[in-house]
Short mmCIF file of C-alpha atoms and ligand atoms in Angstrom, two decimals:
data_model
loop_
_atom_site.label_atom_id
_atom_site.label_comp_id
_atom_site.label_asym_id
_atom_site.label_seq_id
_atom_site.Cartn_x
_atom_site.Cartn_y
_atom_site.Cartn_z
CA UNK S 1 -11.10 -97.44 54.68
CA UNK S 2 -12.46 -98.62 58.03
CA UNK S 3 -16.35 -98.90 58.69
CA UNK S 4 -17.51 -95.45 59.89
CA UNK S 5 -19.72 -95.95 62.68
CA UNK S 6 -22.30 -93.63 65.26
CA UNK S 7 -22.79 -94.32 68.49
CA UNK S 8 -26.07 -92.92 70.12
CA UNK S 9 -26.08 -92.80 73.35
CA UNK S 10 -23.02 -92.72 75.91
CA UNK S 11 -23.63 -93.95 78.78
CA UNK S 12 -21.18 -96.33 80.53
CA UNK S 13 -21.45 -98.87 77.77
CA UNK S 14 -22.02 -96.72 74.67
CA UNK S 15 -18.82 -94.87 75.98
CA UNK S 16 -16.90 -98.08 75.72
CA UNK S 17 -18.18 -99.25 71.98
CA UNK S 18 -17.23 -95.95 70.73
CA UNK S 19 -13.97 -96.01 71.86
CA UNK S 20 -13.73 -99.39 70.75
CA UNK S 21 -15.08 -98.45 67.18
CA UNK S 22 -12.01 -95.66 67.75
CA UNK S 23 -9.40 -98.15 68.63
CA UNK S 24 -10.02 -99.76 65.84
CA UNK S 25 -9.19 -96.92 63.50
CA UNK S 26 -13.39 -96.62 62.32
CA UNK S 27 -14.57 -92.79 61.83
CA UNK S 28 -16.78 -92.84 64.51
CA UNK S 29 -19.84 -90.14 65.41
CA UNK S 30 -21.24 -89.74 68.21
CA UNK S 31 -24.27 -87.85 70.25
CA UNK S 32 -26.29 -88.20 73.49
CA UNK S 33 -29.21 -86.57 75.02
CA UNK S 34 -26.60 -84.90 77.72
CA UNK S 35 -23.94 -83.33 75.72
CA UNK S 36 -21.46 -83.34 78.09
CA UNK S 37 -20.85 -87.09 78.09
CA UNK S 38 -19.28 -87.05 74.17
CA UNK S 39 -16.67 -84.66 75.62
CA UNK S 40 -14.34 -87.67 76.39
CA UNK S 41 -14.68 -89.26 72.93
CA UNK S 42 -14.85 -85.92 71.15
CA UNK S 43 -11.18 -85.18 72.37
CA UNK S 44 -10.16 -88.81 71.60
CA UNK S 45 -11.51 -88.03 68.15
CA UNK S 46 -15.00 -88.37 67.78
CA UNK S 47 -17.36 -86.50 65.80
CA UNK S 48 -19.94 -84.78 67.61
CA UNK S 49 -22.88 -84.44 65.80
CA UNK S 50 -25.49 -81.49 66.87
CA UNK S 51 -28.77 -84.06 66.66
CA UNK S 52 -30.07 -87.37 66.07
CA UNK S 53 -30.43 -87.52 62.68
CA UNK S 54 -26.70 -85.84 61.73
CA UNK S 55 -25.99 -88.72 64.26
CA UNK S 56 -28.02 -91.25 61.79
CA UNK S 57 -26.98 -89.53 58.63
CA UNK S 58 -23.26 -89.30 59.38
CA UNK S 59 -22.54 -93.36 58.97
CA UNK S 60 -23.75 -95.95 57.21
CA UNK S 61 -23.59 -98.43 60.86
CA UNK S 62 -25.57 -96.94 64.07
CA UNK S 63 -24.97 -98.29 66.96
CA UNK S 64 -27.86 -97.70 69.87
CA UNK S 65 -26.65 -98.47 73.40
CA UNK S 66 -30.01 -96.70 75.04
CA UNK S 67 -31.84 -98.18 78.43
CA UNK S 68 -34.17 -99.35 76.88
CA UNK S 69 -36.80 -98.99 73.51
CA UNK S 70 -38.80 -96.09 74.59
CA UNK S 71 -35.60 -94.26 74.80
CA UNK S 72 -34.94 -95.70 71.29
CA UNK S 73 -37.86 -94.15 70.17
CA UNK S 74 -37.38 -90.82 72.38
CA UNK S 75 -34.27 -90.42 70.39
CA UNK S 76 -34.98 -91.89 66.55
CA UNK S 77 -38.36 -90.33 66.24
CA UNK S 78 -36.70 -87.13 65.35
CA UNK S 79 -34.24 -88.71 62.85
CA UNK S 80 -36.98 -88.71 59.83
CA UNK S 81 -35.34 -89.54 56.70
CA UNK S 82 -31.62 -89.95 57.79
CA UNK S 83 -32.92 -93.64 58.66
CA UNK S 84 -33.25 -94.45 55.17
CA UNK S 85 -30.91 -97.10 53.82
CA UNK S 86 -28.84 -97.55 57.65
CA UNK S 87 -28.20 -100.64 59.43
CA UNK S 88 -29.23 -99.85 63.08
CA UNK S 89 -27.30 -102.08 65.79
CA UNK S 90 -29.93 -102.12 68.56
CA UNK S 91 -27.95 -103.24 71.87
CA UNK S 92 -30.46 -101.57 74.23
CA UNK S 93 -31.74 -103.95 76.72
CA UNK S 94 -35.79 -104.68 76.66
CA UNK S 95 -38.26 -107.25 75.74
CA UNK S 96 -38.58 -109.94 72.70
CA UNK S 97 -41.42 -108.19 71.99
CA UNK S 98 -39.97 -104.32 71.53
CA UNK S 99 -37.53 -106.16 69.52
CA UNK S 100 -39.57 -107.35 66.91
CA UNK S 101 -42.09 -104.26 66.95
CA UNK S 102 -38.38 -102.09 66.25
CA UNK S 103 -37.73 -104.10 63.57
CA UNK S 104 -41.07 -103.19 61.56
CA UNK S 105 -40.73 -99.13 62.92
CA UNK S 106 -37.45 -99.43 61.46
CA UNK S 107 -38.51 -101.10 57.97
CA UNK S 108 -41.16 -98.98 57.76
CA UNK S 109 -38.66 -95.95 57.75
CA UNK S 110 -36.12 -98.06 55.06
CA UNK S 111 -33.54 -98.90 57.99
CA UNK S 112 -32.81 -102.43 58.79
CA UNK S 113 -32.21 -103.47 62.73
CA UNK S 114 -30.04 -105.54 63.98
CA UNK S 115 -30.90 -106.46 67.83
CA UNK S 116 -27.64 -107.38 70.12
CA UNK S 117 -27.08 -108.37 73.59
CA UNK S 118 -24.10 -107.75 75.09
CA UNK S 119 -23.09 -110.40 78.01
CA UNK S 120 -20.05 -108.31 79.23
CA UNK S 121 -19.83 -105.45 81.56
CA UNK S 122 -18.96 -102.17 80.11
CA UNK S 123 -14.95 -102.61 81.30
CA UNK S 124 -14.78 -105.78 79.05
CA UNK S 125 -15.90 -104.61 75.49
CA UNK S 126 -13.73 -104.58 73.21
CA UNK S 127 -11.48 -107.27 75.21
CA UNK S 128 -10.67 -110.71 75.05
CA UNK S 129 -13.83 -112.64 76.25
CA UNK S 130 -16.33 -109.69 75.21
CA UNK S 131 -19.26 -111.41 73.74
CA UNK S 132 -22.44 -110.29 71.28
CA UNK S 133 -25.58 -112.40 70.52
CA UNK S 134 -27.41 -110.64 67.31
CA UNK S 135 -30.06 -112.03 65.68
CA UNK S 136 -31.63 -110.01 62.27
CA UNK S 137 -31.15 -109.90 58.61
CA UNK S 138 -28.45 -112.74 58.17
CA UNK S 139 -27.03 -110.66 55.08
CA UNK S 140 -26.68 -107.43 57.16
CA UNK S 141 -25.43 -109.17 60.19
CA UNK S 142 -22.69 -110.81 57.60
CA UNK S 143 -21.81 -107.39 55.88
CA UNK S 144 -20.70 -105.75 59.35
CA UNK S 145 -19.72 -109.02 61.37
CA UNK S 146 -16.58 -107.72 61.25
CA UNK S 147 -17.11 -104.58 61.63
CA UNK S 148 -19.00 -105.32 65.22
CA UNK S 149 -16.06 -108.34 65.63
CA UNK S 150 -14.47 -104.73 67.50
CA UNK S 151 -16.74 -104.43 70.61
CA UNK S 152 -16.78 -108.26 71.04
CA UNK S 153 -17.24 -111.83 69.69
CA UNK S 154 -20.08 -111.39 67.12
CA UNK S 155 -22.13 -114.52 67.99
CA UNK S 156 -25.57 -114.98 65.35
CA UNK S 157 -28.13 -116.91 66.82
CA UNK S 158 -31.31 -116.39 63.37
CA UNK S 159 -33.59 -114.26 61.83
CA UNK S 160 -35.92 -113.50 64.45
CA UNK S 161 -35.15 -109.91 66.46
CA UNK S 162 -36.41 -111.31 69.27
CA UNK S 163 -34.05 -113.69 69.50
CA UNK S 164 -30.48 -112.33 70.80
CA UNK S 165 -33.46 -110.52 73.42
CA UNK S 166 -33.92 -113.84 74.51
CA UNK S 167 -30.53 -115.39 74.76
CA UNK S 168 -29.61 -112.07 76.46
CA UNK S 169 -32.53 -112.75 79.21
CA UNK S 170 -32.00 -116.25 79.39
CA UNK S 171 -28.05 -116.25 80.27
CA UNK S 172 -28.36 -113.18 82.49
CA UNK S 173 -31.06 -115.08 84.58
CA UNK S 174 -28.91 -117.95 84.86
CA UNK S 175 -26.45 -115.25 85.75
CA UNK S 176 -28.33 -113.39 88.50
CA UNK S 177 -29.77 -116.32 90.13
CA UNK S 178 -26.99 -117.83 90.54
CA UNK S 179 -25.34 -114.54 92.20
CA UNK S 180 -28.49 -114.65 94.38
CA UNK S 181 -28.35 -117.81 95.69
CA UNK S 182 -24.76 -117.37 96.31
CA UNK S 183 -25.75 -114.09 98.83
CA UNK S 184 -28.28 -116.08 100.33
CA UNK S 185 -25.94 -119.02 101.21
CA UNK S 186 -23.58 -116.05 103.21
CA UNK S 187 -26.26 -115.04 104.70
CA UNK S 188 -27.25 -118.67 105.90
CA UNK S 189 -23.80 -119.06 107.20
CA UNK S 190 -23.40 -116.14 108.07
CA UNK S 191 -26.29 -116.46 111.00
CA UNK S 192 -23.68 -118.90 112.38
CA UNK S 193 -20.90 -116.76 112.23
CA UNK S 194 -19.31 -118.37 109.17
CA UNK S 195 -17.32 -115.21 107.34
CA UNK S 196 -18.58 -115.36 102.94
CA UNK S 197 -15.00 -115.91 102.54
CA UNK S 198 -15.17 -119.73 103.87
CA UNK S 199 -17.97 -120.40 101.70
CA UNK S 200 -17.25 -118.89 98.36
CA UNK S 201 -14.70 -122.03 97.78
CA UNK S 202 -17.26 -124.72 98.36
CA UNK S 203 -19.89 -122.14 95.96
CA UNK S 204 -17.56 -122.30 93.55
CA UNK S 205 -17.11 -126.19 93.43
CA UNK S 206 -20.78 -126.34 93.55
CA UNK S 207 -21.45 -124.32 90.65
CA UNK S 208 -18.97 -126.29 88.60
CA UNK S 209 -21.01 -129.82 89.89
CA UNK S 210 -24.60 -127.62 88.55
CA UNK S 211 -22.82 -126.79 85.42
CA UNK S 212 -22.15 -130.69 85.02
CA UNK S 213 -25.50 -131.90 84.46
CA UNK S 214 -26.54 -128.75 82.04
CA UNK S 215 -25.73 -131.65 79.38
CA UNK S 216 -28.13 -134.53 80.52
CA UNK S 217 -31.30 -131.67 81.85
CA UNK S 218 -31.08 -130.41 78.29
CA UNK S 219 -31.24 -133.78 76.60
CA UNK S 220 -34.59 -134.47 79.03
CA UNK S 221 -35.84 -130.97 78.23
CA UNK S 222 -35.33 -131.83 74.37
CA UNK S 223 -36.83 -134.89 74.37
CA UNK S 224 -39.66 -134.84 77.18
CA UNK S 225 -37.97 -137.71 79.06
CA UNK S 226 -37.57 -137.19 82.46
CA UNK S 227 -36.31 -140.83 83.83
CA UNK S 228 -36.15 -140.10 87.60
CA UNK S 229 -32.81 -142.19 88.24
CA UNK S 230 -31.12 -139.92 90.55
CA UNK S 231 -32.43 -136.65 91.87
CA UNK S 232 -36.33 -136.65 91.70
CA UNK S 233 -38.58 -134.24 92.04
CA UNK S 234 -39.93 -135.27 95.18
CA UNK S 235 -36.52 -135.54 96.88
CA UNK S 236 -35.77 -132.22 95.49
CA UNK S 237 -39.18 -131.10 97.24
CA UNK S 238 -37.91 -132.59 100.59
CA UNK S 239 -34.14 -130.79 100.26
CA UNK S 240 -35.77 -127.50 99.21
CA UNK S 241 -38.02 -127.42 102.26
CA UNK S 242 -35.35 -128.18 104.00
CA UNK S 243 -33.48 -124.84 103.22
CA UNK S 244 -36.61 -122.99 102.91
CA UNK S 245 -36.64 -123.88 106.87
CA UNK S 246 -33.16 -122.75 107.70
CA UNK S 247 -33.59 -119.83 106.00
CA UNK S 248 -36.96 -118.97 107.88
CA UNK S 249 -35.64 -120.20 111.06
CA UNK S 250 -32.79 -117.55 110.65
CA UNK S 251 -35.54 -114.91 109.53
CA UNK S 252 -34.05 -114.42 106.54
CA UNK S 253 -35.57 -113.28 103.30
CA UNK S 254 -37.41 -116.79 102.19
CA UNK S 255 -38.49 -115.25 98.79
CA UNK S 256 -36.00 -117.48 97.25
CA UNK S 257 -36.07 -120.64 98.04
CA UNK S 258 -39.96 -120.30 98.10
CA UNK S 259 -40.18 -119.90 94.92
CA UNK S 260 -37.32 -122.02 93.76
CA UNK S 261 -39.33 -125.11 96.03
CA UNK S 262 -42.30 -124.15 94.23
CA UNK S 263 -41.70 -125.46 91.08
CA UNK S 264 -40.79 -128.93 92.81
CA UNK S 265 -43.71 -128.90 94.55
CA UNK S 266 -45.93 -128.29 91.51
CA UNK S 267 -44.11 -131.67 90.00
CA UNK S 268 -45.70 -133.60 92.93
CA UNK S 269 -48.93 -131.87 93.03
CA UNK S 270 -48.95 -132.99 89.48
CA UNK S 271 -48.26 -136.76 90.33
CA UNK S 272 -44.93 -136.68 88.89
CA UNK S 273 -42.54 -136.55 91.93
CA UNK S 274 -40.77 -139.89 90.55
CA UNK S 275 -39.35 -137.60 87.24
CA UNK S 276 -36.30 -136.17 87.25
CA UNK S 277 -36.00 -132.93 88.40
CA UNK S 278 -35.71 -131.60 84.95
CA UNK S 279 -39.88 -132.19 84.59
CA UNK S 280 -39.98 -128.49 86.39
CA UNK S 281 -39.88 -127.42 83.21
CA UNK S 282 -43.18 -127.78 82.86
CA UNK S 283 -44.18 -126.13 85.67
CA UNK S 284 -41.94 -123.28 84.62
CA UNK S 285 -43.93 -123.48 81.17
CA UNK S 286 -47.39 -123.38 82.58
CA UNK S 287 -46.93 -121.82 86.36
CA UNK S 288 -51.30 -121.36 86.38
CA UNK S 289 -51.52 -124.88 86.19
CA UNK S 290 -50.42 -126.16 89.42
CA UNK S 291 -52.38 -125.21 92.57
CA UNK S 292 -51.56 -122.64 94.80
CA UNK S 293 -48.57 -120.88 92.83
CA UNK S 294 -49.71 -118.07 90.60
CA UNK S 295 -48.14 -117.04 87.59
CA UNK S 296 -47.60 -113.81 86.23
CA UNK S 297 -50.31 -112.59 83.81
CA UNK S 298 -49.37 -113.38 80.23
P1 LIG N 1 -27.03 -96.09 81.05
O1 LIG N 1 -28.53 -96.41 81.55
O2 LIG N 1 -26.00 -95.62 81.64
O3 LIG N 1 -27.00 -95.18 79.52
C1 LIG N 1 -28.29 -95.16 78.81
C2 LIG N 1 -28.20 -93.77 77.63
O4 LIG N 1 -29.70 -93.85 77.23
C3 LIG N 1 -27.58 -92.29 78.20
O5 LIG N 1 -26.78 -92.36 77.28
C4 LIG N 1 -29.15 -91.80 78.36
O6 LIG N 1 -28.54 -90.79 77.90
C5 LIG N 1 -29.61 -92.58 77.40
N1 LIG N 1 -31.10 -92.14 77.57
C6 LIG N 1 -31.96 -92.77 78.17
N2 LIG N 1 -33.11 -92.50 78.20
C7 LIG N 1 -33.36 -91.92 77.54
C8 LIG N 1 -34.46 -90.96 76.36
N3 LIG N 1 -35.37 -90.81 76.66
N4 LIG N 1 -33.96 -89.81 75.24
C9 LIG N 1 -32.03 -90.25 75.06
N5 LIG N 1 -31.57 -91.13 75.65
C10 LIG N 1 -32.17 -91.66 76.77
O7 LIG N 1 -26.61 -97.34 80.59
P2 LIG N 1 -25.71 -98.11 80.04
O8 LIG N 1 -24.66 -97.72 79.21
O9 LIG N 1 -24.78 -98.94 81.19
O10 LIG N 1 -26.70 -98.97 79.04
C11 LIG N 1 -26.97 -99.00 77.93
C12 LIG N 1 -27.72 -100.50 77.74
O11 LIG N 1 -26.69 -101.80 77.78
C13 LIG N 1 -28.84 -100.44 79.04
O12 LIG N 1 -29.67 -101.41 78.00
C14 LIG N 1 -28.23 -102.12 79.10
O13 LIG N 1 -28.92 -103.09 79.94
C15 LIG N 1 -27.26 -102.88 78.29
N6 LIG N 1 -25.92 -103.34 79.44
C16 LIG N 1 -25.17 -102.19 79.88
C17 LIG N 1 -24.13 -103.34 80.26
C18 LIG N 1 -23.12 -102.63 81.44
O14 LIG N 1 -22.16 -102.85 82.02
N7 LIG N 1 -23.35 -100.98 81.62
C19 LIG N 1 -23.93 -104.61 80.64
C20 LIG N 1 -24.49 -104.82 79.77
C21 LIG N 1 -26.14 -104.47 79.12
P3 LIG N 1 -28.07 -89.83 78.73
O15 LIG N 1 -27.02 -89.57 79.48
O16 LIG N 1 -28.72 -88.04 78.75
O17 LIG N 1 -29.03 -89.89 80.29
#
C-alpha cells in the first residue's frame, strides 16, 4: 500500500501537494487552521483531521506547508505525543537557523525532520519541472524518496537541516534579483518611450551571457584566485557607476544599482580593482570591511 501522508497547511502550496499525493494514490489526511480550506480536498478523497494531533497521528509522513516556523510551533505545539516516531517533512520557508532549531525541537519529541525547499510555484507541484531540495538524515530521506517524488524531483543536499533552506534562499535570490534587474531595465528604457516587449528578448540574451560566466566565476571563488584578465572590478565599478547615473538622471529608484555598484567599489577601495569582478565575493562575505557601506548587523 502507498504510504499514508498528512498535509498540514493548506495555502496554495499545501493544497497542490495534497492534490498531488491524492493523485499518486496515497491515503491523505489534511488539517488547516482555517478549516474551510480543506473542503475541496475532502471532496476529492482526503480525510479531514479534527486537530493537529489527530492529523499527525494519522500518517507516518507529515508534510508541513506553513508560512514560517512560528506557525510550525503554533500548530505542532499541540500535537504532543502524536509526534513520536513521525517523519516531519517541513516545506515551510524560514531561516537556516530555524531549520536547525526545529530539528532539535522535533527530536526532543521523538520525531525526525526533513527540511525541504520547493523551487517552483504551486501550480507546477507534481508536474514535470517540479524540483525540491531536501536536507536532514540521509536514511530518512532515502526511506521516503519515492513518496516525495510525487510532488517534484527530490534533490538531497546533505545532513545539515539548514542546507535545503540555504539552497532555497541562494537560488531564490538569483531568481528574484534577476527579475528586479529586468524591471529596472524596462523602467530605464521606458523613460525614452521604449516598450518593454522590445527589450525583453535582448534581456533574455544577456541573461544567457551571464549564465555562461557562472562556471569560471565558481572556479575563481572556490580557488580564491581572481585573475583580472577580462572584466576587472575597476571596469565593473565604472560601468555600474554609469548605470547608477542613468537611473538617477531618469528620476528612478537607485537602490538596486547603488547596491550592485557598492560591491565593486568595495573591491576598488580595498586596492584589488585589478582583480576579476569575482573578487566581490570578499565584500559580500565581509561587508563591514569596506568603507562607506554598512552591512546588516550579524
Ligand atoms: P500561505 O501563506 O498561503 O499559506 C500558509 C499556510 O500556513 C496556510 O494554511 C495558513 O493557514 C497557515 N498558517 C500561517 N500561520 C499560521 C499559524 N500561526 N497557525 C496555523 N496555521 C498558520 O502560503 P503558501 O501555501 O503559498 O506557501 C506555503 C509555504 O511554501 C511558504 O513557506 C512559502 O514560502 C513556500 N513556498 C510557496 C510557493 C508558492 O508558490 N505558493 C513557492 C515556493 C515556496 P490559514 O489558511 O488558516 O491562514
